[in-house]
Short mmCIF file of C-alpha atoms in Angstrom, two decimals:
data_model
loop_
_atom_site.label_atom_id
_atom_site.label_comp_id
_atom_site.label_asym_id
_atom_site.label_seq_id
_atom_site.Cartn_x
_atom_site.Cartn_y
_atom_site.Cartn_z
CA UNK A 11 -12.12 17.67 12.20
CA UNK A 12 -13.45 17.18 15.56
CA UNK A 13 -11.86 18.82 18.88
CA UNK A 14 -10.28 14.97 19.86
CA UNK A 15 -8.69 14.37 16.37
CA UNK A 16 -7.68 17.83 16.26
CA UNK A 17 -5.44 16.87 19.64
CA UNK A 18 -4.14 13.99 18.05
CA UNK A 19 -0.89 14.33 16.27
CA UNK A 20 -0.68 11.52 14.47
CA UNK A 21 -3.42 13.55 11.94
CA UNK A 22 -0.35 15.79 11.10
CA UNK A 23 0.88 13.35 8.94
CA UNK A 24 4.00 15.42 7.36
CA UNK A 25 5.54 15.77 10.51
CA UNK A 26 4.58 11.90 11.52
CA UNK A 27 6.32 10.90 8.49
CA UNK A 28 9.71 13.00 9.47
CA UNK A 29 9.44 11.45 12.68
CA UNK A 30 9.21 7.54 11.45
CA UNK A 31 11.93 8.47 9.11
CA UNK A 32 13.88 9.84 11.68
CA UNK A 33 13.73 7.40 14.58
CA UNK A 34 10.15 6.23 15.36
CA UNK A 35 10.14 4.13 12.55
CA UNK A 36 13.06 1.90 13.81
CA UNK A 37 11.82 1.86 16.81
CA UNK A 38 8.54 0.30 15.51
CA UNK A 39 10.53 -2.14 13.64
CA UNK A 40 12.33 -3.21 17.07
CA UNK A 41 9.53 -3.13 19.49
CA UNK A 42 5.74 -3.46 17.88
CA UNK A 43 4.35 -6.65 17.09
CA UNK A 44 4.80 -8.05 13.67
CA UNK A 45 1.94 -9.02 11.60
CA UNK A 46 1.21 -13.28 11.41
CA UNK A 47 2.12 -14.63 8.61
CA UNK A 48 -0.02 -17.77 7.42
CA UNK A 49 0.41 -20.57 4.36
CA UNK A 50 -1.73 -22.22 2.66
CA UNK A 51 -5.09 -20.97 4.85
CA UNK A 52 -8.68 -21.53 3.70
CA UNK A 53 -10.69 -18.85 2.78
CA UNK A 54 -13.30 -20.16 5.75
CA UNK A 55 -10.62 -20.05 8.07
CA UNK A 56 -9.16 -16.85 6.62
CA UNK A 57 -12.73 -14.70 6.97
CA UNK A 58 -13.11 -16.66 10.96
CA UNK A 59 -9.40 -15.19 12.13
CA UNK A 60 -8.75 -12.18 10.87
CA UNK A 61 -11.37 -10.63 8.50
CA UNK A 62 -14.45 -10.91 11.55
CA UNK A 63 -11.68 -9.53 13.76
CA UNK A 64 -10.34 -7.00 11.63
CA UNK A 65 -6.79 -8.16 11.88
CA UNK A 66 -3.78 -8.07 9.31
CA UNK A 67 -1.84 -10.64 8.35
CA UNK A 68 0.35 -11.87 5.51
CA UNK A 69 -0.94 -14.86 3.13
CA UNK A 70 1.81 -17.04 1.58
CA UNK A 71 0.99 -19.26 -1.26
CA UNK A 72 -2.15 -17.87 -2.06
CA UNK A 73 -1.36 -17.01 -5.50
CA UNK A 74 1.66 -19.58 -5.96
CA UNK A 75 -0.18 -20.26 -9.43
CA UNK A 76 -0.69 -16.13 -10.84
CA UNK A 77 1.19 -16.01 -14.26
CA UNK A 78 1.91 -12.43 -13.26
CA UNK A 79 4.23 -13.79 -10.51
CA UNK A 80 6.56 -14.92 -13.93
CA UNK A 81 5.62 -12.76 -16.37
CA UNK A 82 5.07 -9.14 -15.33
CA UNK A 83 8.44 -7.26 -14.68
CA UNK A 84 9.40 -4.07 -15.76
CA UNK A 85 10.63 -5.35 -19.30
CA UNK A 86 7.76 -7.14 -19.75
CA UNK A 87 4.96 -3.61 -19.07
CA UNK A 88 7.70 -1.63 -21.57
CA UNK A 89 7.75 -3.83 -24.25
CA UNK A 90 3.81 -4.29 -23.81
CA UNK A 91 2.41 -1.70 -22.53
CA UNK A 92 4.67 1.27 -23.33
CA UNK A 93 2.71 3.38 -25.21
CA UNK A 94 -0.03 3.66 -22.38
CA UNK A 95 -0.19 7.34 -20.82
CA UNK A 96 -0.29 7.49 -16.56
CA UNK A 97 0.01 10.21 -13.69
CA UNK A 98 3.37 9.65 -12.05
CA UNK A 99 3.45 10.65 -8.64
CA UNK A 100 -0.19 10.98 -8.27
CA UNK A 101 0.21 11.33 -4.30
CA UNK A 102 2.52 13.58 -4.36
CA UNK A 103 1.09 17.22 -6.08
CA UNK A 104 4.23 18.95 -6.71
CA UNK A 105 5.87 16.43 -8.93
CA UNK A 106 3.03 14.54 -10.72
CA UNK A 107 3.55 14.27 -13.94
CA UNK A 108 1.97 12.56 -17.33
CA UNK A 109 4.06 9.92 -18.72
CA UNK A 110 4.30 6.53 -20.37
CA UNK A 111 5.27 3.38 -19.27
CA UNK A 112 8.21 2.85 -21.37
CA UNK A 113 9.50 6.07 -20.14
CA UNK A 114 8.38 5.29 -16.73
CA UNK A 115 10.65 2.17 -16.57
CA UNK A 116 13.42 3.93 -18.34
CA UNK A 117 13.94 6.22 -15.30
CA UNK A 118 13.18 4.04 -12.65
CA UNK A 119 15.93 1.89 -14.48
CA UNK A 120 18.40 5.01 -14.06
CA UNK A 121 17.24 6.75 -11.51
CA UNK A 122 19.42 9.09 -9.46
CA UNK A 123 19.26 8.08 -6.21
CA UNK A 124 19.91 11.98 -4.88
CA UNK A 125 16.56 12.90 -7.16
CA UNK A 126 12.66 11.55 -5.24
CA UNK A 127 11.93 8.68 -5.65
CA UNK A 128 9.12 7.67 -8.80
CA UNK A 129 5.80 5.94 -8.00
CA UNK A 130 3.15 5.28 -10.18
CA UNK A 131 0.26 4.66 -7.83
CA UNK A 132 -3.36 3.58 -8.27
CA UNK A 133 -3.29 2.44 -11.48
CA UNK A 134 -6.50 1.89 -12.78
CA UNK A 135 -5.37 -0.56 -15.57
CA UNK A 136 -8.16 -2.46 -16.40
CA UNK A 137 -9.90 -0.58 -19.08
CA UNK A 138 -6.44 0.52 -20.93
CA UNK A 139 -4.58 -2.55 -20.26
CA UNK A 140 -7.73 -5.61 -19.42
CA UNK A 141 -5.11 -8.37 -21.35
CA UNK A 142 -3.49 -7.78 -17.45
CA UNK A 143 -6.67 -9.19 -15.81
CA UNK A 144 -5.65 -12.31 -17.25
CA UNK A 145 -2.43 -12.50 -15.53
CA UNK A 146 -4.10 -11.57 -11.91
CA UNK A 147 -6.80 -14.01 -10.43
CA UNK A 148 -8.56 -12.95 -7.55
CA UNK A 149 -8.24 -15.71 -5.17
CA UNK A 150 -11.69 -16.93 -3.37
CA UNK A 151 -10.85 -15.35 -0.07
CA UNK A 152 -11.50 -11.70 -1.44
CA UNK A 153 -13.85 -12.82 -4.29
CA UNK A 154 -16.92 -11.70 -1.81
CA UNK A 155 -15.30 -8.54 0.19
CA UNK A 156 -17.63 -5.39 0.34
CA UNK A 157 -16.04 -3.12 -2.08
CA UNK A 158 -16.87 -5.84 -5.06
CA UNK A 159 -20.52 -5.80 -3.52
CA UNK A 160 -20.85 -2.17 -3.54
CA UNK A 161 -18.74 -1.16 -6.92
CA UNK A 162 -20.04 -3.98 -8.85
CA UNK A 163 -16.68 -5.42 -9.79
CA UNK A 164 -13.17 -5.74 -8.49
CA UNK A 165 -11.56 -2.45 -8.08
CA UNK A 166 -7.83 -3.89 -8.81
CA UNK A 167 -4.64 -1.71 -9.29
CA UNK A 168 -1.67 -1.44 -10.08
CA UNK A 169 1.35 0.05 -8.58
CA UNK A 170 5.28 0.63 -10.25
CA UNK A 171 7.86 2.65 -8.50
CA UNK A 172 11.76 2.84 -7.84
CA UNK A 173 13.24 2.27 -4.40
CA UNK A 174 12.56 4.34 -1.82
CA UNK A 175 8.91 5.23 -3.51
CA UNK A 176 6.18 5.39 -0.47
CA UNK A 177 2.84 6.09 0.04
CA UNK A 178 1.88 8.89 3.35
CA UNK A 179 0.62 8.33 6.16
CA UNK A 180 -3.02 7.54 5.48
CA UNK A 181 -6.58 6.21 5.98
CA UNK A 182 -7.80 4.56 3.05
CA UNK A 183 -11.23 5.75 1.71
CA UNK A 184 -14.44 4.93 4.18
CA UNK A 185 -12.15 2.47 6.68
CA UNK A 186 -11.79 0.18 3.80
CA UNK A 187 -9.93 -3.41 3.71
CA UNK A 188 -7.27 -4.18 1.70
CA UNK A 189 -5.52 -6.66 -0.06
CA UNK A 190 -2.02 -6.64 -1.83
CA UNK A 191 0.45 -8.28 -3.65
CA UNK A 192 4.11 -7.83 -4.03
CA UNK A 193 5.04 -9.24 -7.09
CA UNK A 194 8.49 -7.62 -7.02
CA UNK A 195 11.26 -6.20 -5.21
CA UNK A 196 10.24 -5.13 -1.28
CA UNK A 197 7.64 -2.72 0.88
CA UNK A 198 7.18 -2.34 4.54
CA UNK A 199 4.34 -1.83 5.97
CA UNK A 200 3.56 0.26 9.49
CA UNK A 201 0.02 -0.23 10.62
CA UNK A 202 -1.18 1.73 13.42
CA UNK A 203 -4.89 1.21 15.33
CA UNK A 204 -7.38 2.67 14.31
CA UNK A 205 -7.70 4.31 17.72
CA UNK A 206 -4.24 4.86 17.83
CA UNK A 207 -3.75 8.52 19.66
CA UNK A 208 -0.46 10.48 19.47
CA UNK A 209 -0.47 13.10 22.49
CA UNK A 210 2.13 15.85 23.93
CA UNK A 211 4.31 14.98 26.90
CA UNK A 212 4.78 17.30 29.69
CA UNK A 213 7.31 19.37 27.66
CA UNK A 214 5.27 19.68 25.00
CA UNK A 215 7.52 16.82 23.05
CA UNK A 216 5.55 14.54 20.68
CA UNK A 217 4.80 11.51 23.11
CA UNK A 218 6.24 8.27 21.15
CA UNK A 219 7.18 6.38 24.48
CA UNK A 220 3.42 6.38 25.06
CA UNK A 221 1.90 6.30 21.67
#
């Protein structure tokens, strides 16, 4: 880590996270832009505004017509994909653990909300589960996007967990783009810069009003 990113807090990520739970986080919600949200936008059009520019935004419509949108739900992956093994918690290294999807969707189903919060992340289903690839289409806007080019094929995954699951404060994997679907239920999103620097104030405080 280099003498500038050691300066900047937002690299201490378990503290960062304490803080957006705390009160930053609402704060963002209040005050920071919100991402554009577009319908119905050609892939041309798509690439020109935000992928050149390196901009988020949020597609709607674009996969109006996925069978998943109807058909995968968490009765649906237990009655037809129970048996398959996965790391829970994969993100998190004190409570990973192996399970099964059945089992996985049992306690999300009955969770106690005082207990964390299960997430199965990253997962890689296509060479356990590839009847899913039928039920996900990869819509012509990503169809050409530099991971595909550099992997050879579309690295696609899948991602289960019970409310209040979350991913850390992160930078994915060589600046990468990505795209996502929510199929069900809700997640927000925080995006930050990629020059984004969190400082000290005078006192010493973590500097929010200025980051």
């Amino acid at each position: 880590m280099s003498k500038n990113q050691a300066e900047n807090l937002i690299y201490d990520r378990f503290q960062l996270e304490k803080d957006i739970v705390a009160s930053v986080g609402e704060r963002i919600r209040k005050t920071a832009p919100h991402v554009p949200i577009e319908k119905n936008i050609s892939a041309a059009e798509f690439r020109k505004k935000y992928v050149k520019k390196n901009r988020p935004v949020i597609l709607k419509g674009l996969v109006d017509g996925w069978p998943a949108l109807k058909k995968l739900d968490f009765d649906h992956f237990a009655k037809a994909h129970g048996q398959t093994e996965v790391n829970v918690n994969l993100y998190d290294a004190k409570n990973i653990k192996k399970s099964n999807i059945a089992s996985l969707v049992a306690e999300i189903k009955n969770i106690d909300k005082t207990k964390i919060p299960i997430y199965l992340q990253e997962w890689w289903f296509q060479t356990v589960c590839p009847a899913l690839k039928e039920d996900i289409k990869i819509p012509p806007h990503f169809k050409n996007d530099q991971n595909s080019k550099l992997l050879g094929f579309h690295n696609s995954t899948l991602w289960i967990g019970s409310k209040g699951a979350f991913t850390p404060v992160h930078q994915d994997t060589v600046f990468t783009n990505i795209w996502t679907v929510q199929i069900r239920g809700k997640k927000e999103w925080l995006l930050f810069d990629k020059n984004a620097v969190l400082k000290k104030d005078k006192k010493g405080n973590r500097d929010y009003d200025e980051f």
